[in-house]
PDB file of C-alpha atoms in Angstrom:
ATOM      1  CA  MET A  24      38.458 -25.457 -23.857  1.00 70.00           C
ATOM      2  CA  VAL A  25      37.042 -28.372 -25.803  1.00 74.00           C
ATOM      3  CA  ARG A  26      34.509 -30.147 -23.672  1.00 78.00           C
ATOM      4  CA  PRO A  27      35.227 -33.873 -23.998  1.00 81.00           C
ATOM      5  CA  LEU A  28      32.035 -35.758 -24.696  1.00 84.00           C
ATOM      6  CA  GLY A  29      33.289 -38.814 -22.814  1.00 89.00           C
ATOM      7  CA  LEU A  30      30.732 -41.091 -24.441  1.00 90.00           C
ATOM      8  CA  PRO A  31      31.225 -44.864 -24.528  1.00 92.00           C
ATOM      9  CA  PHE A  32      30.559 -44.761 -28.303  1.00 92.00           C
ATOM     10  CA  ASP A  33      31.175 -42.469 -31.275  1.00 94.00           C
ATOM     11  CA  PRO A  34      27.938 -40.450 -31.661  1.00 94.00           C
ATOM     12  CA  ILE A  35      28.582 -39.719 -35.336  1.00 95.00           C
ATOM     13  CA  GLU A  36      29.226 -43.373 -36.092  1.00 95.00           C
ATOM     14  CA  ARG A  37      26.073 -44.314 -34.188  1.00 95.00           C
ATOM     15  CA  ALA A  38      24.063 -41.670 -36.069  1.00 95.00           C
ATOM     16  CA  GLY A  39      25.439 -43.084 -39.321  1.00 96.00           C
ATOM     17  CA  GLU A  40      24.264 -46.586 -38.447  1.00 96.00           C
ATOM     18  CA  THR A  41      20.805 -45.269 -37.614  1.00 96.00           C
ATOM     19  CA  TRP A  42      20.774 -43.119 -40.752  1.00 96.00           C
ATOM     20  CA  GLU A  43      21.509 -46.149 -42.918  1.00 97.00           C
ATOM     21  CA  LYS A  44      18.562 -48.040 -41.408  1.00 96.00           C
ATOM     22  CA  HIS A  45      16.172 -45.151 -42.095  1.00 97.00           C
ATOM     23  CA  PHE A  46      17.488 -43.327 -45.155  1.00 97.00           C
ATOM     24  CA  GLY A  47      20.263 -45.290 -46.870  1.00 96.00           C
ATOM     25  CA  PRO A  48      23.970 -44.578 -47.374  1.00 96.00           C
ATOM     26  CA  ALA A  49      25.454 -42.375 -44.652  1.00 96.00           C
ATOM     27  CA  SER A  50      29.009 -41.626 -45.790  1.00 96.00           C
ATOM     28  CA  SER A  51      28.212 -38.012 -46.749  1.00 96.00           C
ATOM     29  CA  MET A  52      26.286 -37.395 -43.533  1.00 96.00           C
ATOM     30  CA  ARG A  53      29.106 -38.881 -41.432  1.00 96.00           C
ATOM     31  CA  ALA A  54      31.758 -36.816 -43.185  1.00 96.00           C
ATOM     32  CA  ALA A  55      29.791 -33.543 -43.014  1.00 96.00           C
ATOM     33  CA  THR A  56      28.858 -34.055 -39.371  1.00 96.00           C
ATOM     34  CA  SER A  57      32.498 -34.876 -38.558  1.00 96.00           C
ATOM     35  CA  ILE A  58      33.622 -31.658 -40.257  1.00 96.00           C
ATOM     36  CA  PHE A  59      31.183 -29.649 -38.134  1.00 95.00           C
ATOM     37  CA  ARG A  60      32.408 -31.330 -34.938  1.00 94.00           C
ATOM     38  CA  VAL A  61      36.055 -30.798 -35.887  1.00 95.00           C
ATOM     39  CA  GLN A  62      35.293 -27.118 -36.530  1.00 94.00           C
ATOM     40  CA  GLN A  63      33.933 -26.858 -32.974  1.00 92.00           C
ATOM     41  CA  ILE A  64      37.044 -28.574 -31.606  1.00 94.00           C
ATOM     42  CA  LEU A  65      39.462 -26.411 -33.590  1.00 95.00           C
ATOM     43  CA  LEU A  66      37.735 -23.141 -32.706  1.00 93.00           C
ATOM     44  CA  ALA A  67      37.799 -24.080 -29.017  1.00 93.00           C
ATOM     45  CA  ARG A  68      41.515 -24.916 -29.250  1.00 94.00           C
ATOM     46  CA  PHE A  69      42.214 -21.650 -31.089  1.00 95.00           C
ATOM     47  CA  ASP A  70      40.262 -19.659 -28.526  1.00 92.00           C
ATOM     48  CA  ASP A  71      42.255 -21.281 -25.723  1.00 94.00           C
ATOM     49  CA  ALA A  72      45.552 -20.442 -27.432  1.00 95.00           C
ATOM     50  CA  LEU A  73      44.536 -16.876 -28.340  1.00 96.00           C
ATOM     51  CA  ARG A  74      42.749 -15.893 -25.116  1.00 95.00           C
ATOM     52  CA  PRO A  75      46.013 -14.834 -23.365  1.00 95.00           C
ATOM     53  CA  HIS A  76      46.549 -12.413 -26.259  1.00 94.00           C
ATOM     54  CA  ALA A  77      43.025 -10.972 -25.951  1.00 92.00           C
ATOM     55  CA  LEU A  78      42.172 -12.252 -29.438  1.00 95.00           C
ATOM     56  CA  THR A  79      39.554 -14.433 -31.045  1.00 93.00           C
ATOM     57  CA  PHE A  80      40.431 -16.423 -34.136  1.00 93.00           C
ATOM     58  CA  ALA A  81      38.400 -14.013 -36.294  1.00 92.00           C
ATOM     59  CA  ARG A  82      40.393 -11.028 -35.022  1.00 95.00           C
ATOM     60  CA  TYR A  83      43.636 -12.945 -35.376  1.00 96.00           C
ATOM     61  CA  GLU A  84      42.774 -13.650 -39.036  1.00 95.00           C
ATOM     62  CA  VAL A  85      42.252  -9.933 -39.671  1.00 96.00           C
ATOM     63  CA  LEU A  86      45.635  -9.107 -38.149  1.00 97.00           C
ATOM     64  CA  VAL A  87      47.380 -11.806 -40.183  1.00 97.00           C
ATOM     65  CA  LEU A  88      45.734 -10.554 -43.362  1.00 96.00           C
ATOM     66  CA  LEU A  89      46.910  -7.009 -42.617  1.00 97.00           C
ATOM     67  CA  THR A  90      50.395  -8.331 -41.828  1.00 97.00           C
ATOM     68  CA  PHE A  91      50.497 -10.120 -45.187  1.00 96.00           C
ATOM     69  CA  SER A  92      49.421  -7.020 -47.125  1.00 95.00           C
ATOM     70  CA  ARG A  93      52.179  -4.997 -48.801  1.00 94.00           C
ATOM     71  CA  THR A  94      51.333  -1.792 -46.937  1.00 94.00           C
ATOM     72  CA  GLY A  95      49.869  -3.098 -43.677  1.00 95.00           C
ATOM     73  CA  ASN A  96      46.438  -1.729 -44.542  1.00 95.00           C
ATOM     74  CA  LEU A  97      43.419  -2.877 -46.492  1.00 95.00           C
ATOM     75  CA  PRO A  98      39.924  -1.619 -47.218  1.00 93.00           C
ATOM     76  CA  LEU A  99      37.327  -3.214 -44.947  1.00 92.00           C
ATOM     77  CA  LYS A 100      35.451  -4.618 -47.952  1.00 91.00           C
ATOM     78  CA  VAL A 101      38.628  -6.409 -49.111  1.00 92.00           C
ATOM     79  CA  ILE A 102      39.101  -7.902 -45.642  1.00 94.00           C
ATOM     80  CA  GLY A 103      35.555  -9.275 -45.739  1.00 92.00           C
ATOM     81  CA  SER A 104      36.054 -10.735 -49.193  1.00 90.00           C
ATOM     82  CA  ARG A 105      39.391 -12.375 -48.386  1.00 91.00           C
ATOM     83  CA  LEU A 106      38.183 -13.812 -45.093  1.00 90.00           C
ATOM     84  CA  MET A 107      34.815 -14.801 -46.599  1.00 87.00           C
ATOM     85  CA  VAL A 108      32.794 -13.077 -43.875  1.00 89.00           C
ATOM     86  CA  HIS A 109      29.891 -10.631 -43.764  1.00 89.00           C
ATOM     87  CA  PRO A 110      30.725  -6.883 -43.630  1.00 87.00           C
ATOM     88  CA  THR A 111      29.133  -6.669 -40.165  1.00 90.00           C
ATOM     89  CA  SER A 112      31.601  -9.273 -38.890  1.00 92.00           C
ATOM     90  CA  VAL A 113      34.496  -7.264 -40.306  1.00 93.00           C
ATOM     91  CA  THR A 114      33.243  -4.062 -38.665  1.00 92.00           C
ATOM     92  CA  ASN A 115      32.877  -5.839 -35.328  1.00 94.00           C
ATOM     93  CA  ALA A 116      36.383  -7.324 -35.527  1.00 95.00           C
ATOM     94  CA  ILE A 117      37.916  -3.981 -36.537  1.00 96.00           C
ATOM     95  CA  ASP A 118      36.084  -2.183 -33.698  1.00 96.00           C
ATOM     96  CA  ARG A 119      37.589  -4.633 -31.187  1.00 96.00           C
ATOM     97  CA  LEU A 120      41.050  -4.450 -32.730  1.00 97.00           C
ATOM     98  CA  VAL A 121      40.954  -0.636 -32.661  1.00 97.00           C
ATOM     99  CA  ALA A 122      39.920  -0.722 -28.991  1.00 96.00           C
ATOM    100  CA  ALA A 123      42.867  -3.048 -28.259  1.00 96.00           C
ATOM    101  CA  GLY A 124      45.282  -0.717 -30.074  1.00 97.00           C
ATOM    102  CA  TYR A 125      46.143  -3.315 -32.743  1.00 97.00           C
ATOM    103  CA  VAL A 126      44.522  -1.471 -35.663  1.00 97.00           C
ATOM    104  CA  VAL A 127      43.700   2.110 -36.593  1.00 97.00           C
ATOM    105  CA  ARG A 128      41.123   3.297 -39.104  1.00 96.00           C
ATOM    106  CA  ARG A 129      42.093   5.737 -41.823  1.00 94.00           C
ATOM    107  CA  PRO A 130      40.152   7.221 -44.735  1.00 92.00           C
ATOM    108  CA  ASN A 131      40.770   5.380 -47.985  1.00 90.00           C
ATOM    109  CA  PRO A 132      42.422   7.890 -50.358  1.00 88.00           C
ATOM    110  CA  ASP A 133      41.205   5.824 -53.341  1.00 86.00           C
ATOM    111  CA  ASP A 134      37.569   5.775 -52.176  1.00 83.00           C
ATOM    112  CA  GLY A 135      36.159   8.888 -50.529  1.00 78.00           C
ATOM    113  CA  ARG A 136      33.614   6.892 -48.524  1.00 81.00           C
ATOM    114  CA  GLY A 137      35.804   3.867 -47.831  1.00 85.00           C
ATOM    115  CA  VAL A 138      37.856   3.079 -44.758  1.00 90.00           C
ATOM    116  CA  LEU A 139      41.221   1.384 -44.427  1.00 95.00           C
ATOM    117  CA  ALA A 140      42.181  -0.810 -41.492  1.00 96.00           C
ATOM    118  CA  CYS A 141      45.867  -0.291 -40.697  1.00 97.00           C
ATOM    119  CA  ILE A 142      47.858  -2.594 -38.429  1.00 98.00           C
ATOM    120  CA  THR A 143      49.832  -0.931 -35.627  1.00 98.00           C
ATOM    121  CA  ASP A 144      53.194  -1.955 -34.177  1.00 97.00           C
ATOM    122  CA  GLY A 145      51.271  -3.477 -31.272  1.00 97.00           C
ATOM    123  CA  GLY A 146      49.191  -5.447 -33.750  1.00 97.00           C
ATOM    124  CA  ARG A 147      52.323  -6.785 -35.425  1.00 97.00           C
ATOM    125  CA  GLN A 148      53.749  -7.808 -32.058  1.00 97.00           C
ATOM    126  CA  VAL A 149      50.598  -9.661 -30.999  1.00 98.00           C
ATOM    127  CA  VAL A 150      50.455 -11.471 -34.369  1.00 97.00           C
ATOM    128  CA  THR A 151      53.957 -12.797 -33.737  1.00 97.00           C
ATOM    129  CA  THR A 152      53.203 -14.101 -30.233  1.00 97.00           C
ATOM    130  CA  ALA A 153      49.725 -15.401 -31.126  1.00 97.00           C
ATOM    131  CA  THR A 154      51.079 -17.194 -34.198  1.00 97.00           C
ATOM    132  CA  ALA A 155      53.659 -18.930 -32.023  1.00 97.00           C
ATOM    133  CA  ALA A 156      50.858 -20.120 -29.737  1.00 96.00           C
ATOM    134  CA  LEU A 157      48.864 -21.537 -32.661  1.00 97.00           C
ATOM    135  CA  THR A 158      51.838 -23.192 -34.344  1.00 96.00           C
ATOM    136  CA  ASP A 159      52.888 -24.729 -31.020  1.00 96.00           C
ATOM    137  CA  LEU A 160      49.622 -26.687 -31.090  1.00 94.00           C
ATOM    138  CA  ASP A 161      49.860 -27.439 -34.831  1.00 95.00           C
ATOM    139  CA  PHE A 162      46.737 -25.322 -35.367  1.00 95.00           C
ATOM    140  CA  GLY A 163      44.814 -27.901 -33.368  1.00 94.00           C
ATOM    141  CA  LEU A 164      45.695 -30.733 -35.735  1.00 96.00           C
ATOM    142  CA  ALA A 165      48.339 -32.525 -33.674  1.00 94.00           C
ATOM    143  CA  ASP A 166      46.126 -35.650 -33.767  1.00 94.00           C
ATOM    144  CA  VAL A 167      46.588 -35.846 -37.553  1.00 96.00           C
ATOM    145  CA  PRO A 168      50.045 -37.010 -38.686  1.00 95.00           C
ATOM    146  CA  GLU A 169      51.969 -34.469 -40.753  1.00 92.00           C
ATOM    147  CA  ASP A 170      51.959 -36.687 -43.849  1.00 90.00           C
ATOM    148  CA  GLU A 171      48.127 -36.845 -43.787  1.00 96.00           C
ATOM    149  CA  ARG A 172      47.524 -33.083 -43.466  1.00 95.00           C
ATOM    150  CA  ALA A 173      48.217 -32.379 -47.147  1.00 94.00           C
ATOM    151  CA  ALA A 174      45.722 -35.077 -48.164  1.00 95.00           C
ATOM    152  CA  LEU A 175      43.142 -33.612 -45.789  1.00 96.00           C
ATOM    153  CA  PHE A 176      43.694 -30.165 -47.311  1.00 95.00           C
ATOM    154  CA  ASP A 177      43.314 -31.559 -50.846  1.00 95.00           C
ATOM    155  CA  ILE A 178      40.043 -33.325 -49.982  1.00 94.00           C
ATOM    156  CA  LEU A 179      38.539 -30.227 -48.373  1.00 95.00           C
ATOM    157  CA  LYS A 180      39.835 -28.032 -51.203  1.00 94.00           C
ATOM    158  CA  ARG A 181      37.678 -29.977 -53.669  1.00 94.00           C
ATOM    159  CA  VAL A 182      34.594 -28.985 -51.679  1.00 93.00           C
ATOM    160  CA  ARG A 183      35.673 -25.326 -51.604  1.00 90.00           C
ATOM    161  CA  LEU A 184      36.419 -25.264 -55.333  1.00 93.00           C
ATOM    162  CA  GLY A 185      33.096 -26.945 -56.066  1.00 92.00           C
ATOM    163  CA  ALA A 186      31.400 -24.139 -54.147  1.00 89.00           C
ATOM    164  CA  GLY A 187      33.130 -21.542 -56.330  1.00 89.00           C
ATOM    165  CA  ASP A 188      35.748 -20.214 -53.891  1.00 85.00           C
ATOM    166  CA  VAL A 189      38.157 -19.736 -56.807  1.00 85.00           C
ATOM    167  CA  ALA A 190      36.849 -18.208 -60.023  1.00 84.00           C
ATOM    168  CA  GLY A 191      37.386 -20.467 -63.024  1.00 80.00           C
ATOM    169  CA  ALA A 192      38.553 -23.423 -60.909  1.00 73.00           C
ATOM    170  CA  ALA A 193      37.118 -26.771 -61.782  1.00 63.00           C
ATOM    171  CA  GLY A 194      34.163 -27.762 -59.663  1.00 58.00           C
ATOM    172  CA  PRO A 195      33.043 -31.282 -58.924  1.00 55.00           C
ATOM    173  CA  ALA A 196      33.059 -33.775 -61.787  1.00 52.00           C
ATOM    174  CA  ASP A 197      29.728 -34.067 -63.590  1.00 42.00           C
TER     175      ASP A 197
END
């Protein structure tokens, strides 16, 4: 659950005012700090919604990725690349999903040393119910009107493209 701060002021706004007195313009600091705080809020909301399904958001993402694959299985290294996480994080998530019966490991026939993660029927069922829980809370963004969500996505996409998330995509203007 998100722990409400309950402060009589906005701490990020206050930090911005102080920042401006000491260092100059604070718009970038305010925006970045707000993004970090919103990430905390969203992850807490996701955890609350997914806890009844014995999932974390990271494990849920793996299951969704496997659900979206044509065959229901993917090499672990592909999962890490698509989810933009370290191989150790993928291994940990797969270990937990295997223990829950949502995924099985199989040898990769195309790579003698590689391993495939394969979603089970139980994994498909939990994706369906967990997805309903997340969509019921608008993925934690119910406070943002629907018509503003696309603009928010477009703004954040510019940061991701500038960081090179998509090969050949235009980065920030020079």
